[in-house]
Amino acid sequence: MDKWNMTKVLFDESQNYLASGVSSNLRLAMKPFPIYIREAHGAKLFDVDGNEYIDYIMAYGPQILGHSHPNIVNAICSQVKQAQTYGAQHVGEIELAKRIKKYVPCVDLVSYASTGSEAVQVALRLSRAFTGRQKFVRFEGHYHGWMDNIFTAFGNSNKEGSTNKGSIIPGTKGQNLKALEDTILLPWNNVEALEKTLVEHQDEIAAVITEPIMCNSGCILPLPGYMEKLRELTSKYGIVLIFDEVITGFRLGLGGAQEYTGITPDLVTMGKALAGGLPLSAVGGKKEIMELISRSEVYHMGTMNGNPLCTASAIASIDYLSDEKNNAYTQMNKLVDILVTEINNLSEQYNLPLLINRAGPVFHTMFTDETEITHFSQFQQRDSKAFERLAEIFLEEGLAVRPSGLWYLSTAHTEQDIYASLEIIDKSFQRFKNS
Ligand code: PLP
């Protein structure tokens, strides 16, 4: 593997120091090796061996302005000279909250954390305290972080749904199985399963948490009327509706999936694209729920919460995205239009059964004979191994794409990047076809 000599040496070395050699198990999915990056600018990654890649992984979502955007770099640099963290209040927290409140429909008040997983836990805690109930509904194929009460195996697919009598498969060994006892796992985009469960368990259910677009499994959109029904039923039974917008927040638009679907939940969790590459997440929502934190009835702590470097980066990112002259979302959507159309043309040309599901500047490519994928159970039938092989070829040819098939665009991608990518895709399809 001449192309990755240095990467290979470093990956071997890291096995002696880092458990698994990577810092998040998911990164092991990259084949033939998890590459070692030297630096990244705009839409490009540069590895330690001198290879260059057009990047569609975008750090799994956060890099909405691309890598090392000057506005982000300047904001962080000027903040870092003042202080790195205070453990005290600062103006950046307010300035960021003002922006979130302005753009995200459900938000009256916010509370910050560092990761999406944490924000989800705060939202669940708030929901329990607000309703006095314990259970919550989540959906197959959605991901809400790695904590014990919500991490379930992705293979979980059960047409009837599961109210957990030992039937929910935990996501990992070592998980506290008791923590899953309050989880009700349902198929998504299935009104009957939802309605039946909410009617039967209405007095026990504190919250329904959903990715408003199923970005973690096939970028599946809600079927017409599904979100409306979800909103209607949760309101009817006094259940808190949580949109987990860790991916969709500030990615689908300034108002995230709430703007995209027109549905306003009670609480929202955000991370990733919120802070342009720094570790910051937020839970936000209606005043009457968030005030539980204001009154210290619900505790939310964290040494790093509202870290000034992170808020500075988030403010710079949102200010860039909201500046009309940058045309950020229109531009990203225009480029995805070209990319998706041309990938479809190429897959037709090479007779590859590649299907694309898309929501704004994020899309999922998968090998399937289905003509549309609207449910997780169908998504599970895709040929995931074939796409992993293709992603490996992409990487060899200079395109960084997640082996799962989820692609992110940034404002730094240019038309030139898109056409250069299409040349690589063409060549890769050819190699894939002949392999
Ligand atoms: N929620 C969703 C929808 C996610 O996609 C993720 C991560 O991918 C999380 C929560 C967890 O976020 P984090 O990895 O920052 O803990």
PDB file of N, CA, C and O in Angstrom, residues 191-235:
ATOM      1  N   VAL A 191     -47.647   5.388  10.958  1.00  0.00           N
ATOM      2  CA  VAL A 191     -48.605   6.085  11.818  1.00  0.00           C
ATOM      3  C   VAL A 191     -49.336   5.113  12.740  1.00  0.00           C
ATOM      4  O   VAL A 191     -49.551   5.393  13.926  1.00  0.00           O
ATOM      5  N   GLU A 192     -49.667   3.924  12.222  1.00  0.00           N
ATOM      6  CA  GLU A 192     -50.458   2.976  13.024  1.00  0.00           C
ATOM      7  C   GLU A 192     -49.688   2.556  14.278  1.00  0.00           C
ATOM      8  O   GLU A 192     -50.232   2.560  15.389  1.00  0.00           O
ATOM      9  N   ALA A 193     -48.410   2.178  14.086  1.00  0.00           N
ATOM     10  CA  ALA A 193     -47.602   1.730  15.235  1.00  0.00           C
ATOM     11  C   ALA A 193     -47.478   2.855  16.261  1.00  0.00           C
ATOM     12  O   ALA A 193     -47.568   2.630  17.473  1.00  0.00           O
ATOM     13  N   LEU A 194     -47.324   4.071  15.759  1.00  0.00           N
ATOM     14  CA  LEU A 194     -47.169   5.225  16.650  1.00  0.00           C
ATOM     15  C   LEU A 194     -48.459   5.459  17.443  1.00  0.00           C
ATOM     16  O   LEU A 194     -48.445   5.561  18.682  1.00  0.00           O
ATOM     17  N   GLU A 195     -49.561   5.504  16.729  1.00  0.00           N
ATOM     18  CA  GLU A 195     -50.836   5.828  17.365  1.00  0.00           C
ATOM     19  C   GLU A 195     -51.200   4.759  18.402  1.00  0.00           C
ATOM     20  O   GLU A 195     -51.593   5.074  19.534  1.00  0.00           O
ATOM     21  N   LYS A 196     -51.032   3.509  18.023  1.00  0.00           N
ATOM     22  CA  LYS A 196     -51.366   2.395  18.921  1.00  0.00           C
ATOM     23  C   LYS A 196     -50.555   2.513  20.223  1.00  0.00           C
ATOM     24  O   LYS A 196     -51.096   2.427  21.322  1.00  0.00           O
ATOM     25  N   THR A 197     -49.275   2.765  20.084  1.00  0.00           N
ATOM     26  CA  THR A 197     -48.405   2.833  21.269  1.00  0.00           C
ATOM     27  C   THR A 197     -48.743   4.048  22.131  1.00  0.00           C
ATOM     28  O   THR A 197     -48.795   3.947  23.361  1.00  0.00           O
ATOM     29  N   LEU A 198     -48.953   5.182  21.492  1.00  0.00           N
ATOM     30  CA  LEU A 198     -49.234   6.387  22.288  1.00  0.00           C
ATOM     31  C   LEU A 198     -50.576   6.259  23.009  1.00  0.00           C
ATOM     32  O   LEU A 198     -50.719   6.709  24.154  1.00  0.00           O
ATOM     33  N   VAL A 199     -51.533   5.632  22.365  1.00  0.00           N
ATOM     34  CA  VAL A 199     -52.832   5.433  23.030  1.00  0.00           C
ATOM     35  C   VAL A 199     -52.651   4.486  24.220  1.00  0.00           C
ATOM     36  O   VAL A 199     -53.066   4.776  25.342  1.00  0.00           O
ATOM     37  N   GLU A 200     -51.969   3.366  23.977  1.00  0.00           N
ATOM     38  CA  GLU A 200     -51.822   2.351  25.046  1.00  0.00           C
ATOM     39  C   GLU A 200     -50.982   2.829  26.219  1.00  0.00           C
ATOM     40  O   GLU A 200     -51.236   2.478  27.354  1.00  0.00           O
ATOM     41  N   HIS A 201     -49.951   3.627  25.929  1.00  0.00           N
ATOM     42  CA  HIS A 201     -48.984   3.978  26.984  1.00  0.00           C
ATOM     43  C   HIS A 201     -48.998   5.471  27.303  1.00  0.00           C
ATOM     44  O   HIS A 201     -48.029   6.003  27.842  1.00  0.00           O
ATOM     45  N   GLN A 202     -50.082   6.146  26.988  1.00  0.00           N
ATOM     46  CA  GLN A 202     -50.100   7.613  27.100  1.00  0.00           C
ATOM     47  C   GLN A 202     -49.747   8.123  28.499  1.00  0.00           C
ATOM     48  O   GLN A 202     -49.140   9.173  28.634  1.00  0.00           O
ATOM     49  N   ASP A 203     -50.098   7.366  29.533  1.00  0.00           N
ATOM     50  CA  ASP A 203     -49.817   7.865  30.888  1.00  0.00           C
ATOM     51  C   ASP A 203     -48.377   7.624  31.324  1.00  0.00           C
ATOM     52  O   ASP A 203     -47.958   8.085  32.381  1.00  0.00           O
ATOM     53  N   GLU A 204     -47.650   6.862  30.520  1.00  0.00           N
ATOM     54  CA  GLU A 204     -46.266   6.520  30.912  1.00  0.00           C
ATOM     55  C   GLU A 204     -45.229   7.244  30.060  1.00  0.00           C
ATOM     56  O   GLU A 204     -44.056   7.308  30.419  1.00  0.00           O
ATOM     57  N   ILE A 205     -45.652   7.765  28.904  1.00  0.00           N
ATOM     58  CA  ILE A 205     -44.661   8.284  27.946  1.00  0.00           C
ATOM     59  C   ILE A 205     -44.389   9.771  28.154  1.00  0.00           C
ATOM     60  O   ILE A 205     -45.287  10.610  28.028  1.00  0.00           O
ATOM     61  N   ALA A 206     -43.131  10.081  28.457  1.00  0.00           N
ATOM     62  CA  ALA A 206     -42.724  11.475  28.658  1.00  0.00           C
ATOM     63  C   ALA A 206     -42.430  12.157  27.323  1.00  0.00           C
ATOM     64  O   ALA A 206     -42.750  13.335  27.140  1.00  0.00           O
ATOM     65  N   ALA A 207     -41.798  11.421  26.406  1.00  0.00           N
ATOM     66  CA  ALA A 207     -41.304  12.076  25.181  1.00  0.00           C
ATOM     67  C   ALA A 207     -41.297  11.129  23.995  1.00  0.00           C
ATOM     68  O   ALA A 207     -41.197   9.911  24.155  1.00  0.00           O
ATOM     69  N   VAL A 208     -41.424  11.721  22.826  1.00  0.00           N
ATOM     70  CA  VAL A 208     -41.091  11.026  21.584  1.00  0.00           C
ATOM     71  C   VAL A 208     -39.895  11.771  21.025  1.00  0.00           C
ATOM     72  O   VAL A 208     -39.948  12.990  20.838  1.00  0.00           O
ATOM     73  N   ILE A 209     -38.810  11.037  20.793  1.00  0.00           N
ATOM     74  CA  ILE A 209     -37.623  11.671  20.195  1.00  0.00           C
ATOM     75  C   ILE A 209     -37.435  11.121  18.788  1.00  0.00           C
ATOM     76  O   ILE A 209     -37.522   9.912  18.568  1.00  0.00           O
ATOM     77  N   THR A 210     -37.233  12.022  17.850  1.00  0.00           N
ATOM     78  CA  THR A 210     -37.081  11.596  16.456  1.00  0.00           C
ATOM     79  C   THR A 210     -36.040  12.444  15.737  1.00  0.00           C
ATOM     80  O   THR A 210     -35.895  13.637  16.019  1.00  0.00           O
ATOM     81  N   GLU A 211     -35.318  11.790  14.829  1.00  0.00           N
ATOM     82  CA  GLU A 211     -34.591  12.577  13.829  1.00  0.00           C
ATOM     83  C   GLU A 211     -35.676  13.030  12.853  1.00  0.00           C
ATOM     84  O   GLU A 211     -36.396  12.171  12.306  1.00  0.00           O
ATOM     85  N   PRO A 212     -35.826  14.297  12.594  1.00  0.00           N
ATOM     86  CA  PRO A 212     -36.919  14.716  11.711  1.00  0.00           C
ATOM     87  C   PRO A 212     -36.745  14.254  10.266  1.00  0.00           C
ATOM     88  O   PRO A 212     -37.721  14.091   9.543  1.00  0.00           O
ATOM     89  N   ILE A 213     -35.524  14.059   9.850  1.00  0.00           N
ATOM     90  CA  ILE A 213     -35.192  13.343   8.611  1.00  0.00           C
ATOM     91  C   ILE A 213     -34.294  12.207   9.087  1.00  0.00           C
ATOM     92  O   ILE A 213     -33.377  12.457   9.867  1.00  0.00           O
ATOM     93  N   MET A 214     -34.530  10.959   8.609  1.00  0.00           N
ATOM     94  CA  MET A 214     -33.740   9.847   9.149  1.00  0.00           C
ATOM     95  C   MET A 214     -32.357   9.826   8.504  1.00  0.00           C
ATOM     96  O   MET A 214     -32.017   8.939   7.715  1.00  0.00           O
ATOM     97  N   CYS A 215     -31.542  10.837   8.862  1.00  0.00           N
ATOM     98  CA  CYS A 215     -30.236  10.997   8.208  1.00  0.00           C
ATOM     99  C   CYS A 215     -29.295   9.832   8.514  1.00  0.00           C
ATOM    100  O   CYS A 215     -28.471   9.474   7.680  1.00  0.00           O
ATOM    101  N   ASN A 216     -29.404   9.255   9.714  1.00  0.00           N
ATOM    102  CA  ASN A 216     -28.469   8.188  10.071  1.00  0.00           C
ATOM    103  C   ASN A 216     -28.756   6.864   9.370  1.00  0.00           C
ATOM    104  O   ASN A 216     -27.919   5.957   9.429  1.00  0.00           O
ATOM    105  N   SER A 217     -29.920   6.740   8.768  1.00  0.00           N
ATOM    106  CA  SER A 217     -30.234   5.500   8.048  1.00  0.00           C
ATOM    107  C   SER A 217     -30.938   5.829   6.745  1.00  0.00           C
ATOM    108  O   SER A 217     -32.167   5.804   6.657  1.00  0.00           O
ATOM    109  N   GLY A 218     -30.161   6.208   5.758  1.00  0.00           N
ATOM    110  CA  GLY A 218     -30.730   6.331   4.418  1.00  0.00           C
ATOM    111  C   GLY A 218     -31.264   7.693   4.060  1.00  0.00           C
ATOM    112  O   GLY A 218     -31.882   7.862   3.009  1.00  0.00           O
ATOM    113  N   CYS A 219     -31.074   8.679   4.939  1.00  0.00           N
ATOM    114  CA  CYS A 219     -31.572  10.024   4.647  1.00  0.00           C
ATOM    115  C   CYS A 219     -33.049   9.957   4.196  1.00  0.00           C
ATOM    116  O   CYS A 219     -33.420  10.514   3.161  1.00  0.00           O
ATOM    117  N   ILE A 220     -33.836   9.250   4.972  1.00  0.00           N
ATOM    118  CA  ILE A 220     -35.242   9.017   4.607  1.00  0.00           C
ATOM    119  C   ILE A 220     -36.100  10.175   5.102  1.00  0.00           C
ATOM    120  O   ILE A 220     -36.007  10.588   6.260  1.00  0.00           O
ATOM    121  N   LEU A 221     -36.932  10.681   4.199  1.00  0.00           N
ATOM    122  CA  LEU A 221     -37.815  11.801   4.557  1.00  0.00           C
ATOM    123  C   LEU A 221     -39.079  11.277   5.217  1.00  0.00           C
ATOM    124  O   LEU A 221     -39.508  10.151   4.938  1.00  0.00           O
ATOM    125  N   PRO A 222     -39.704  12.093   6.069  1.00  0.00           N
ATOM    126  CA  PRO A 222     -41.002  11.671   6.612  1.00  0.00           C
ATOM    127  C   PRO A 222     -42.033  11.583   5.492  1.00  0.00           C
ATOM    128  O   PRO A 222     -42.039  12.427   4.597  1.00  0.00           O
ATOM    129  N   LEU A 223     -42.877  10.555   5.536  1.00  0.00           N
ATOM    130  CA  LEU A 223     -43.935  10.448   4.529  1.00  0.00           C
ATOM    131  C   LEU A 223     -44.921  11.592   4.713  1.00  0.00           C
ATOM    132  O   LEU A 223     -45.055  12.115   5.834  1.00  0.00           O
ATOM    133  N   PRO A 224     -45.606  11.991   3.642  1.00  0.00           N
ATOM    134  CA  PRO A 224     -46.554  13.103   3.773  1.00  0.00           C
ATOM    135  C   PRO A 224     -47.527  12.851   4.934  1.00  0.00           C
ATOM    136  O   PRO A 224     -48.110  11.778   5.040  1.00  0.00           O
ATOM    137  N   GLY A 225     -47.654  13.832   5.801  1.00  0.00           N
ATOM    138  CA  GLY A 225     -48.613  13.735   6.907  1.00  0.00           C
ATOM    139  C   GLY A 225     -48.065  13.101   8.172  1.00  0.00           C
ATOM    140  O   GLY A 225     -48.666  13.212   9.250  1.00  0.00           O
ATOM    141  N   TYR A 226     -46.905  12.410   8.066  1.00  0.00           N
ATOM    142  CA  TYR A 226     -46.398  11.680   9.243  1.00  0.00           C
ATOM    143  C   TYR A 226     -46.000  12.629  10.372  1.00  0.00           C
ATOM    144  O   TYR A 226     -46.375  12.430  11.528  1.00  0.00           O
ATOM    145  N   MET A 227     -45.254  13.655  10.032  1.00  0.00           N
ATOM    146  CA  MET A 227     -44.808  14.597  11.070  1.00  0.00           C
ATOM    147  C   MET A 227     -45.999  15.350  11.667  1.00  0.00           C
ATOM    148  O   MET A 227     -46.024  15.627  12.868  1.00  0.00           O
ATOM    149  N   GLU A 228     -46.961  15.662  10.822  1.00  0.00           N
ATOM    150  CA  GLU A 228     -48.163  16.362  11.299  1.00  0.00           C
ATOM    151  C   GLU A 228     -48.870  15.484  12.327  1.00  0.00           C
ATOM    152  O   GLU A 228     -49.304  15.951  13.383  1.00  0.00           O
ATOM    153  N   LYS A 229     -48.975  14.192  12.012  1.00  0.00           N
ATOM    154  CA  LYS A 229     -49.647  13.252  12.915  1.00  0.00           C
ATOM    155  C   LYS A 229     -48.853  13.116  14.222  1.00  0.00           C
ATOM    156  O   LYS A 229     -49.430  13.065  15.313  1.00  0.00           O
ATOM    157  N   LEU A 230     -47.548  13.066  14.086  1.00  0.00           N
ATOM    158  CA  LEU A 230     -46.678  12.966  15.268  1.00  0.00           C
ATOM    159  C   LEU A 230     -46.889  14.173  16.179  1.00  0.00           C
ATOM    160  O   LEU A 230     -47.021  14.050  17.403  1.00  0.00           O
ATOM    161  N   ARG A 231     -46.957  15.331  15.561  1.00  0.00           N
ATOM    162  CA  ARG A 231     -47.181  16.558  16.334  1.00  0.00           C
ATOM    163  C   ARG A 231     -48.575  16.525  16.989  1.00  0.00           C
ATOM    164  O   ARG A 231     -48.738  16.841  18.164  1.00  0.00           O
ATOM    165  N   GLU A 232     -49.557  16.125  16.200  1.00  0.00           N
ATOM    166  CA  GLU A 232     -50.940  16.114  16.699  1.00  0.00           C
ATOM    167  C   GLU A 232     -51.081  15.149  17.886  1.00  0.00           C
ATOM    168  O   GLU A 232     -51.637  15.502  18.932  1.00  0.00           O
ATOM    169  N   LEU A 233     -50.545  13.943  17.739  1.00  0.00           N
ATOM    170  CA  LEU A 233     -50.721  12.939  18.795  1.00  0.00           C
ATOM    171  C   LEU A 233     -49.951  13.298  20.063  1.00  0.00           C
ATOM    172  O   LEU A 233     -50.446  13.120  21.175  1.00  0.00           O
ATOM    173  N   THR A 234     -48.726  13.786  19.899  1.00  0.00           N
ATOM    174  CA  THR A 234     -47.946  14.132  21.098  1.00  0.00           C
ATOM    175  C   THR A 234     -48.624  15.280  21.842  1.00  0.00           C
ATOM    176  O   THR A 234     -48.694  15.277  23.077  1.00  0.00           O
ATOM    177  N   SER A 235     -49.157  16.255  21.097  1.00  0.00           N
ATOM    178  CA  SER A 235     -49.863  17.365  21.760  1.00  0.00           C
ATOM    179  C   SER A 235     -51.097  16.827  22.488  1.00  0.00           C
ATOM    180  O   SER A 235     -51.360  17.175  23.635  1.00  0.00           O
TER     181      SER A 235
END
